[in-house]
PDB file of C-alpha atoms in Angstrom:
ATOM      1  CA  MET A  15     110.144 116.120  75.738  1.00 74.00           C
ATOM      2  CA  ARG A  16     109.187 112.560  74.860  1.00 76.00           C
ATOM      3  CA  THR A  17     107.131 110.982  72.151  1.00 80.00           C
ATOM      4  CA  LEU A  18     104.948 108.026  72.986  1.00 75.00           C
ATOM      5  CA  PRO A  19     102.689 105.731  70.930  1.00 70.00           C
ATOM      6  CA  LYS A  20      99.112 106.710  70.232  1.00 71.00           C
ATOM      7  CA  CYS A  21      96.491 105.548  72.716  1.00 66.00           C
ATOM      8  CA  GLU A  22      95.498 102.463  70.679  1.00 64.00           C
ATOM      9  CA  LYS A  23      99.027 101.145  71.304  1.00 62.00           C
ATOM     10  CA  ILE A  24      98.854 101.444  75.083  1.00 68.00           C
ATOM     11  CA  LEU A  25      97.716  97.858  75.615  1.00 68.00           C
ATOM     12  CA  ASP A  26      99.586  96.064  72.845  1.00 70.00           C
ATOM     13  CA  GLY A  27     102.546  98.353  72.217  1.00 69.00           C
ATOM     14  CA  GLY A  28     104.537  97.824  75.407  1.00 79.00           C
ATOM     15  CA  LEU A  29     103.736 101.223  76.865  1.00 85.00           C
ATOM     16  CA  LEU A  30     102.325  99.829  80.104  1.00 89.00           C
ATOM     17  CA  GLU A  31     105.330  97.614  80.606  1.00 90.00           C
ATOM     18  CA  GLY A  32     107.659 100.539  79.917  1.00 88.00           C
ATOM     19  CA  ALA A  33     105.756 102.749  82.368  1.00 90.00           C
ATOM     20  CA  LEU A  34     106.006 100.115  85.073  1.00 94.00           C
ATOM     21  CA  MET A  35     109.715  99.566  84.517  1.00 93.00           C
ATOM     22  CA  GLY A  36     110.172 103.323  84.635  1.00 90.00           C
ATOM     23  CA  ASP A  37     108.453 103.195  88.036  1.00 94.00           C
ATOM     24  CA  GLY A  38     110.976 100.640  89.290  1.00 96.00           C
ATOM     25  CA  VAL A  39     109.270  97.305  88.561  1.00 96.00           C
ATOM     26  CA  SER A  40     111.844  94.729  87.467  1.00 96.00           C
ATOM     27  CA  PRO A  41     111.090  92.940  84.178  1.00 94.00           C
ATOM     28  CA  ASP A  42     110.602  89.579  85.922  1.00 96.00           C
ATOM     29  CA  LYS A  43     107.866  91.085  88.122  1.00 95.00           C
ATOM     30  CA  LEU A  44     105.806  92.824  85.377  1.00 94.00           C
ATOM     31  CA  TYR A  45     103.029  90.262  85.033  1.00 94.00           C
ATOM     32  CA  SER A  46     100.268  90.379  85.934  1.00 92.00           C
ATOM     33  CA  LEU A  47     100.321  94.060  85.019  1.00 93.00           C
ATOM     34  CA  ASP A  48      99.391  96.525  87.703  1.00 95.00           C
ATOM     35  CA  LEU A  49      97.161  98.711  85.500  1.00 93.00           C
ATOM     36  CA  HIS A  50      96.530 101.274  88.233  1.00 96.00           C
ATOM     37  CA  ARG A  51     100.255 101.765  88.880  1.00 96.00           C
ATOM     38  CA  ALA A  52     100.977 101.960  85.154  1.00 93.00           C
ATOM     39  CA  SER A  53      98.210 104.499  84.642  1.00 91.00           C
ATOM     40  CA  ASN A  54      99.555 106.647  87.479  1.00 94.00           C
ATOM     41  CA  GLN A  55     103.023 106.551  85.937  1.00 92.00           C
ATOM     42  CA  LEU A  56     101.653 107.589  82.536  1.00 89.00           C
ATOM     43  CA  GLU A  57      99.820 110.512  84.164  1.00 90.00           C
ATOM     44  CA  GLU A  58     103.063 111.539  85.826  1.00 91.00           C
ATOM     45  CA  MET A  59     104.896 111.435  82.489  1.00 87.00           C
ATOM     46  CA  LYS A  60     102.115 113.245  80.591  1.00 86.00           C
ATOM     47  CA  PRO A  61     103.472 116.809  81.046  1.00 89.00           C
ATOM     48  CA  ASN A  62     106.745 115.670  79.440  1.00 87.00           C
ATOM     49  CA  VAL A  63     105.134 114.104  76.378  1.00 84.00           C
ATOM     50  CA  GLY A  64     105.257 116.375  73.336  1.00 82.00           C
ATOM     51  CA  ARG A  65     103.484 113.999  71.014  1.00 78.00           C
ATOM     52  CA  TRP A  66     101.250 110.936  71.499  1.00 72.00           C
TER      53      TRP A  66
END
């Protein structure tokens, strides 16, 4: 199980960037953020998150 920041930290806490890198995006290609792809990755991780 994982722990992830509360929802208010999604935009300014690096969670989107981490989700994208977890989906294979290299750090130099992160911006502009693909919010749809990041959201899909977070949904995929959701069953493995024990605490938000």
